């Protein structure tokens, strides 16, 4: 009798069913099967659940998320089996064996288009074959199991898979993909020069939005030598958690005005303004305020709008007047997984990592999990598919 696999399936906006699919049959050179341990709910998952499904708008790889869909791309699992002549080593050349814990890059790229050849560290493939686990692959197509909110997951050949260090807990490993998105801060650091541009050691960093993405930016900014870190959010719970992870000033936007927040940032930066502002809220209306918070030659990092939720009017003269640099980030560095895991391990005792994951749910309770992830009293919500 053929083995079946349980999966949480988003059949349409706001509608989830628990379904059974056949276990994948691997042919030679045909990829890998991962036994999913757990997976974090990403902001993109929440947008899709709400019916906000347009991604990569304005590029050759623009698409609308299909239904039915098995979501989940922040996963950690155990290699169940690999096809012959497939996945002998991981992305970094480390040997892979059945039983190893791994995580994966969500993006499946062609490796041949202009962007794959010229920017291979960044999954910006514009091929019509570009796909994304848990995001763009319809569950109606065999072998169906393309997301980590399922008991098992199929991984295509040549996908980017990363071995998890033995010392790193599965909870911390689940944060790897999210932490890789903070490579926006590495870009700001790259821009630093003696004329004051970019992210210098001791620089003032503002983070708009303290959900999981914002909290990840707090951690990375502190790791990278930020001076004062100022965060904004609507949730006192999230602001207090940001403080526990290293934020210096926490501003509730429901209890302060934009003018007050801009003034507080100026006061905290000796009247100059922030060197870096990171938009992590996914709310377009916060952008003009963030630009006002910046110092001359400041850098605005836009990491919160992975999904097209509309635009906002901006006075472009103010960009020129202060020589502001705006850096968009629609993905993450595929080269960043091993360094990120090693850096988390190095800082294991520096941050209260156990507080990052606020809720855990079983696979059967996925709908409750994703609804919980959209409440003010949650941080990273994780779905457990199999016990270790």
Coordinates of N, CA and C in Angstrom, one line a residue, residues 45-209:
X45 N 3.8 34.3 3.8 CA 2.7 33.3 4.0 C 1.4 34.0 4.5
X46 N 1.6 35.0 5.3 CA 0.4 35.8 5.9 C -0.2 36.6 4.7
X47 N 0.6 37.2 3.9 CA 0.0 38.0 2.8 C -0.8 37.0 1.9
X48 N -0.2 35.9 1.5 CA -0.9 34.9 0.7 C -2.2 34.5 1.3
X49 N -2.2 34.2 2.6 CA -3.4 33.8 3.3 C -4.5 34.8 3.2
X50 N -4.1 36.1 3.2 CA -5.0 37.2 3.1 C -5.4 37.5 1.7
X51 N -4.8 36.8 0.7 CA -5.2 37.0 -0.7 C -4.3 38.0 -1.4
X52 N -3.2 38.5 -0.8 CA -2.3 39.4 -1.4 C -1.2 38.5 -2.1
X53 N -1.4 38.3 -3.4 CA -0.6 37.2 -4.1 C 0.3 37.7 -5.2
X54 N 0.4 39.0 -5.4 CA 1.3 39.5 -6.5 C 2.7 39.6 -6.0
X55 N 3.7 39.0 -6.7 CA 5.1 39.1 -6.3 C 6.0 39.4 -7.5
X56 N 7.1 40.0 -7.2 CA 8.1 40.4 -8.2 C 7.5 41.2 -9.3
X57 N 6.6 42.1 -8.9 CA 5.9 43.0 -9.9 C 6.9 43.8 -10.6
X58 N 6.7 43.9 -12.0 CA 7.6 44.7 -12.8 C 8.9 44.0 -13.2
X59 N 9.0 42.8 -12.9 CA 10.2 42.0 -13.4 C 9.7 40.9 -14.3
X60 N 10.7 40.2 -14.9 CA 10.4 39.1 -15.8 C 9.8 37.9 -15.1
X61 N 10.1 37.8 -13.8 CA 9.7 36.7 -13.0 C 8.4 37.0 -12.1
X62 N 7.7 38.0 -12.5 CA 6.5 38.4 -11.8 C 5.5 37.2 -11.8
X63 N 4.8 37.0 -10.7 CA 3.8 35.9 -10.7 C 2.7 36.2 -9.7
X64 N 1.7 35.4 -9.7 CA 0.6 35.4 -8.7 C 0.6 34.0 -8.1
X65 N 0.6 34.0 -6.8 CA 0.7 32.7 -6.0 C -0.5 31.9 -6.4
X66 N -0.2 30.6 -6.8 CA -1.3 29.7 -7.2 C -2.0 29.0 -6.0
X67 N -3.2 28.5 -6.2 CA -3.9 27.7 -5.3 C -4.3 26.4 -6.0
X68 N -4.4 25.3 -5.3 CA -4.0 25.1 -3.9 C -2.5 25.1 -3.7
X69 N -2.1 25.4 -2.5 CA -0.7 25.7 -2.2 C -0.3 25.1 -0.8
X70 N 0.8 24.3 -0.8 CA 1.4 24.0 0.5 C 2.4 25.0 0.8
X71 N 2.2 25.8 1.8 CA 3.1 26.9 2.2 C 4.3 26.3 3.0
X72 N 5.2 27.2 3.3 CA 6.3 26.9 4.2 C 7.6 26.9 3.5
X73 N 8.5 27.9 3.8 CA 9.8 27.9 3.2 C 10.9 28.3 4.2
X74 N 10.6 28.3 5.5 CA 11.6 28.5 6.6 C 11.7 27.2 7.3
X75 N 12.0 26.2 6.6 CA 12.0 24.8 7.2 C 13.3 24.3 7.6
X76 N 13.2 23.3 8.5 CA 14.3 22.5 8.9 C 13.8 21.0 9.0
X77 N 14.6 20.1 8.4 CA 14.2 18.8 8.4 C 15.3 17.8 8.3
X78 N 15.0 16.5 8.2 CA 16.0 15.5 8.2 C 15.9 14.8 6.8
X79 N 17.1 14.6 6.2 CA 17.1 13.9 4.9 C 16.6 12.5 5.0
X80 N 15.4 12.2 4.4 CA 14.8 10.9 4.4 C 15.4 10.0 3.4
X81 N 15.6 10.5 2.2 CA 16.3 9.8 1.1 C 16.7 10.7 0.0
X82 N 17.7 10.3 -0.7 CA 18.1 11.0 -1.9 C 18.1 10.1 -3.1
X83 N 17.8 10.7 -4.3 CA 17.9 9.9 -5.5 C 19.4 9.5 -5.8
X84 N 19.6 8.5 -6.6 CA 20.9 8.1 -7.0 C 21.6 9.3 -7.8
X85 N 22.8 9.6 -7.5 CA 23.6 10.7 -8.1 C 22.9 12.0 -7.9
X86 N 22.4 12.2 -6.7 CA 21.8 13.5 -6.4 C 22.1 13.9 -5.0
X87 N 22.5 15.2 -4.7 CA 22.7 15.7 -3.4 C 23.7 14.9 -2.6
X88 N 24.9 14.7 -3.2 CA 26.0 14.1 -2.5 C 26.6 15.1 -1.5
X89 N 26.6 16.4 -1.9 CA 27.1 17.5 -1.0 C 26.1 18.6 -0.9
X90 N 26.2 19.4 0.1 CA 25.3 20.6 0.2 C 25.9 21.8 -0.6
X91 N 25.3 22.9 -0.4 CA 25.6 24.1 -1.2 C 27.1 24.5 -0.9
X92 N 27.6 24.2 0.3 CA 29.0 24.6 0.6 C 30.0 23.5 0.4
X93 N 29.5 22.4 -0.2 CA 30.4 21.2 -0.4 C 30.6 20.3 0.7
X94 N 29.8 20.4 1.7 CA 29.8 19.4 2.9 C 29.0 18.2 2.5
X95 N 29.6 17.0 2.8 CA 28.9 15.7 2.5 C 27.5 15.6 3.1
X96 N 26.6 15.1 2.4 CA 25.2 14.9 2.9 C 24.9 13.5 2.9
X97 N 24.2 13.1 4.0 CA 23.8 11.7 4.2 C 22.4 11.6 4.7
X98 N 21.8 10.5 4.5 CA 20.4 10.3 5.1 C 20.6 10.4 6.6
X99 N 19.6 11.2 7.2 CA 19.7 11.4 8.6 C 20.2 12.7 9.0
X100 N 20.9 13.4 8.1 CA 21.4 14.8 8.4 C 20.3 15.8 8.5
X101 N 20.4 16.7 9.4 CA 19.5 17.9 9.5 C 19.9 18.9 8.5
X102 N 18.9 19.4 7.8 CA 19.2 20.4 6.7 C 18.2 21.5 6.7
X103 N 18.6 22.7 6.2 CA 17.6 23.7 5.8 C 17.8 24.0 4.3
X104 N 17.0 24.9 3.7 CA 17.1 25.1 2.3 C 16.8 26.5 1.9
X105 N 17.3 26.9 0.8 CA 16.9 28.2 0.2 C 15.6 28.0 -0.5
X106 N 14.6 28.8 -0.4 CA 13.3 28.6 -1.0 C 13.3 28.7 -2.5
X107 N 14.3 29.4 -3.1 CA 14.3 29.7 -4.5 C 15.0 28.6 -5.3
X108 N 14.3 28.2 -6.4 CA 14.8 27.2 -7.4 C 15.2 28.0 -8.7
X109 N 16.5 28.1 -9.0 CA 16.9 29.0 -10.1 C 17.4 28.1 -11.2
X110 N 17.5 28.8 -12.4 CA 17.9 28.0 -13.6 C 19.4 27.9 -13.7
X111 N 20.2 28.8 -13.2 CA 21.6 28.8 -13.2 C 22.2 29.2 -14.5
X112 N 21.4 29.6 -15.5 CA 21.8 29.9 -16.8 C 21.5 31.3 -17.3
X113 N 20.5 32.0 -16.8 CA 20.1 33.3 -17.3 C 21.1 34.3 -16.9
X114 N 20.9 35.5 -17.4 CA 21.8 36.6 -17.1 C 22.1 36.8 -15.6
X115 N 21.0 36.8 -14.8 CA 21.2 37.1 -13.4 C 21.8 35.9 -12.6
X116 N 21.5 34.7 -13.0 CA 22.1 33.6 -12.4 C 23.6 33.6 -12.7
X117 N 24.0 34.0 -13.8 CA 25.5 34.0 -14.2 C 26.2 35.2 -13.6
X118 N 25.5 36.4 -13.5 CA 26.2 37.6 -13.0 C 26.0 37.9 -11.6
X119 N 25.0 37.4 -11.0 CA 24.8 37.6 -9.5 C 24.4 36.3 -8.8
X120 N 25.3 35.3 -8.9 CA 24.9 33.9 -8.4 C 24.7 33.9 -6.9
X121 N 25.1 34.8 -6.2 CA 24.9 34.8 -4.7 C 23.5 35.2 -4.4
X122 N 22.7 35.7 -5.3 CA 21.4 36.3 -5.1 C 20.4 35.6 -6.0
X123 N 19.4 35.0 -5.5 CA 18.4 34.3 -6.3 C 17.5 35.2 -7.1
X124 N 18.0 35.9 -8.1 CA 17.2 36.8 -8.9 C 17.0 36.3 -10.3
X125 N 16.9 35.0 -10.4 CA 16.7 34.4 -11.7 C 15.4 34.9 -12.4
X126 N 15.6 35.2 -13.7 CA 14.4 35.7 -14.4 C 13.9 34.7 -15.4
X127 N 14.3 33.4 -15.3 CA 13.8 32.4 -16.1 C 12.4 32.0 -15.8
X128 N 11.6 31.6 -16.8 CA 10.3 31.2 -16.6 C 10.2 29.9 -15.8
X129 N 11.4 29.2 -15.6 CA 11.4 28.0 -14.8 C 11.7 28.4 -13.3
X130 N 11.9 29.6 -12.9 CA 12.2 30.0 -11.6 C 11.0 29.7 -10.7
X131 N 11.2 29.0 -9.6 CA 10.1 28.7 -8.7 C 10.6 28.9 -7.2
X132 N 9.6 28.8 -6.3 CA 9.9 29.1 -4.9 C 9.1 28.1 -4.1
X133 N 9.8 27.3 -3.2 CA 9.1 26.4 -2.4 C 8.1 27.1 -1.4
X134 N 6.9 26.5 -1.3 CA 5.9 27.1 -0.4 C 5.3 28.4 -0.9
X135 N 5.5 28.7 -2.1 CA 5.1 30.0 -2.6 C 4.6 30.1 -4.0
X136 N 5.2 29.4 -4.9 CA 4.8 29.5 -6.3 C 4.5 28.1 -7.0
X137 N 4.6 27.0 -6.2 CA 4.4 25.7 -6.8 C 3.0 25.2 -6.4
X138 N 2.2 24.9 -7.4 CA 0.8 24.5 -7.1 C 0.8 23.0 -6.6
X139 N 0.1 22.7 -5.6 CA 0.0 21.4 -5.0 C -0.7 20.4 -5.9
X140 N -1.4 20.9 -6.9 CA -2.1 19.9 -7.8 C -1.1 19.2 -8.7
X141 N 0.1 19.7 -8.9 CA 1.1 19.1 -9.8 C 2.0 18.1 -9.0
X142 N 2.2 16.9 -9.5 CA 3.0 15.9 -8.9 C 4.5 16.4 -8.9
X143 N 5.2 16.1 -7.8 CA 4.9 15.2 -6.7 C 4.2 16.0 -5.5
X144 N 3.6 17.1 -5.8 CA 2.7 17.8 -4.8 C 3.4 18.5 -3.6
X145 N 4.4 17.8 -3.0 CA 4.9 18.3 -1.7 C 6.0 19.3 -1.8
X146 N 5.6 20.5 -2.2 CA 6.6 21.6 -2.4 C 6.7 22.6 -1.3
X147 N 6.1 22.3 -0.2 CA 6.2 23.2 1.0 C 6.5 22.5 2.3
X148 N 7.0 23.2 3.2 CA 7.4 22.6 4.5 C 6.3 22.4 5.5
X149 N 5.1 22.9 5.2 CA 4.0 22.6 6.1 C 3.3 21.3 5.7
X150 N 4.1 20.3 5.8 CA 3.7 18.9 5.4 C 4.7 18.0 6.2
X151 N 4.3 16.7 6.2 CA 5.1 15.7 6.9 C 6.4 15.5 6.2
X152 N 6.4 15.5 4.8 CA 7.6 15.3 4.0 C 7.5 16.3 2.9
X153 N 8.7 16.6 2.3 CA 8.8 17.6 1.3 C 9.7 17.1 0.2
X154 N 9.3 17.4 -1.0 CA 10.2 17.0 -2.2 C 11.1 18.2 -2.5
X155 N 12.3 17.9 -2.8 CA 13.3 18.9 -3.1 C 13.9 18.6 -4.5
X156 N 13.8 19.6 -5.4 CA 14.2 19.4 -6.8 C 15.8 19.3 -6.8
X157 N 16.3 18.6 -7.9 CA 17.7 18.6 -8.1 C 18.3 20.0 -8.2
X158 N 19.5 20.2 -7.8 CA 20.2 21.5 -7.9 C 19.6 22.6 -7.0
X159 N 18.7 22.2 -6.1 CA 18.2 23.2 -5.1 C 19.4 23.5 -4.1
X160 N 19.3 24.6 -3.5 CA 20.3 25.0 -2.5 C 19.9 24.4 -1.1
X161 N 20.7 23.4 -0.7 CA 20.4 22.8 0.6 C 21.7 23.0 1.5
X162 N 21.4 23.2 2.8 CA 22.5 23.5 3.7 C 22.5 22.6 4.9
X163 N 23.6 22.0 5.2 CA 23.6 21.1 6.4 C 23.6 22.0 7.7
X164 N 22.8 21.6 8.7 CA 22.7 22.4 9.9 C 23.8 21.9 10.9
X165 N 24.6 22.8 11.5 CA 25.6 22.3 12.4 C 25.0 21.5 13.6
X166 N 25.7 20.5 14.0 CA 25.2 19.6 15.1 C 24.9 20.4 16.3
X167 N 25.7 21.4 16.7 CA 25.5 22.1 17.9 C 24.3 23.1 17.9
X168 N 23.8 23.4 16.7 CA 22.7 24.4 16.6 C 21.4 23.7 16.8
X169 N 20.6 24.3 17.7 CA 19.3 23.7 17.9 C 18.4 23.9 16.7
X170 N 17.4 23.0 16.6 CA 16.4 23.1 15.5 C 15.6 24.4 15.6
X171 N 15.3 24.9 16.8 CA 14.6 26.1 16.9 C 15.4 27.3 16.3
X172 N 16.7 27.3 16.6 CA 17.6 28.4 16.0 C 17.8 28.2 14.5
X173 N 17.9 27.0 14.1 CA 18.1 26.7 12.7 C 16.9 27.2 11.9
X174 N 15.7 27.1 12.5 CA 14.5 27.5 11.8 C 14.5 29.0 11.5
X175 N 15.3 29.8 12.2 CA 15.4 31.2 12.0 C 16.4 31.6 10.9
X176 N 17.1 30.6 10.3 CA 18.2 30.9 9.3 C 17.8 31.7 8.1
X177 N 16.7 31.3 7.4 CA 16.3 32.0 6.2 C 15.9 33.4 6.6
X178 N 15.2 33.6 7.6 CA 14.8 34.9 8.1 C 16.0 35.8 8.4
X179 N 17.0 35.2 9.1 CA 18.2 36.0 9.4 C 19.0 36.4 8.2
X180 N 18.9 35.5 7.1 CA 19.6 35.9 5.9 C 19.0 37.1 5.2
X181 N 17.8 37.4 5.4 CA 17.2 38.6 4.8 C 17.8 39.9 5.4
X182 N 18.5 39.8 6.5 CA 19.1 40.9 7.1 C 20.4 41.3 6.4
X183 N 20.7 40.7 5.3 CA 21.9 41.0 4.5 C 21.7 42.4 3.9
X184 N 20.6 43.0 4.0 CA 20.4 44.5 3.7 C 21.4 45.3 4.5
X185 N 21.6 44.9 5.8 CA 22.5 45.6 6.7 C 24.0 45.5 6.2
X186 N 24.3 44.3 5.6 CA 25.6 44.2 5.1 C 25.8 45.1 3.9
X187 N 24.8 45.3 3.1 CA 24.9 46.3 2.0 C 25.1 47.7 2.6
X188 N 24.4 48.1 3.6 CA 24.6 49.4 4.2 C 26.0 49.5 4.7
X189 N 26.5 48.4 5.3 CA 27.9 48.5 5.8 C 28.9 48.6 4.6
X190 N 28.6 48.0 3.5 CA 29.4 48.1 2.3 C 29.5 49.5 1.8
X191 N 28.4 50.3 2.0 CA 28.3 51.7 1.5 C 29.1 52.6 2.4
X192 N 29.5 52.2 3.6 CA 30.2 53.1 4.5 C 31.5 53.7 3.9
X193 N 31.6 55.0 4.1 CA 32.8 55.6 3.7 C 33.1 56.8 4.7
X194 N 34.3 57.4 4.6 CA 34.7 58.4 5.6 C 33.9 59.7 5.4
X195 N 33.1 59.8 4.4 CA 32.2 61.0 4.2 C 30.9 60.8 5.0
X196 N 30.8 59.7 5.7 CA 29.6 59.6 6.6 C 28.5 58.8 6.0
X197 N 28.6 58.3 4.8 CA 27.6 57.5 4.1 C 27.6 56.1 4.6
X198 N 26.4 55.5 4.8 CA 26.3 54.1 5.1 C 26.3 53.8 6.6
X199 N 26.6 52.6 7.0 CA 26.5 52.0 8.3 C 27.9 51.9 8.9
X200 N 28.3 52.9 9.7 CA 29.6 52.8 10.4 C 29.4 52.1 11.8
X201 N 30.5 51.7 12.3 CA 30.5 51.2 13.7 C 30.0 52.3 14.6
X202 N 29.0 51.9 15.5 CA 28.5 52.9 16.4 C 27.4 53.8 15.7
X203 N 26.9 53.4 14.5 CA 25.9 54.2 13.8 C 24.5 54.0 14.5
X204 N 23.7 55.0 14.2 CA 22.3 55.0 14.8 C 21.4 54.2 13.7
X205 N 20.7 53.2 14.2 CA 19.9 52.4 13.3 C 18.4 52.4 13.8
X206 N 17.5 52.8 12.9 CA 16.1 52.7 13.2 C 15.4 51.6 12.5
X207 N 14.6 50.8 13.2 CA 13.9 49.7 12.6 C 12.4 49.9 12.7
X208 N 11.7 50.0 11.6 CA 10.3 50.2 11.6 C 9.6 48.9 11.5
X209 N 9.0 48.5 12.6 CA 8.3 47.2 12.6 C 9.1 46.2 13.4

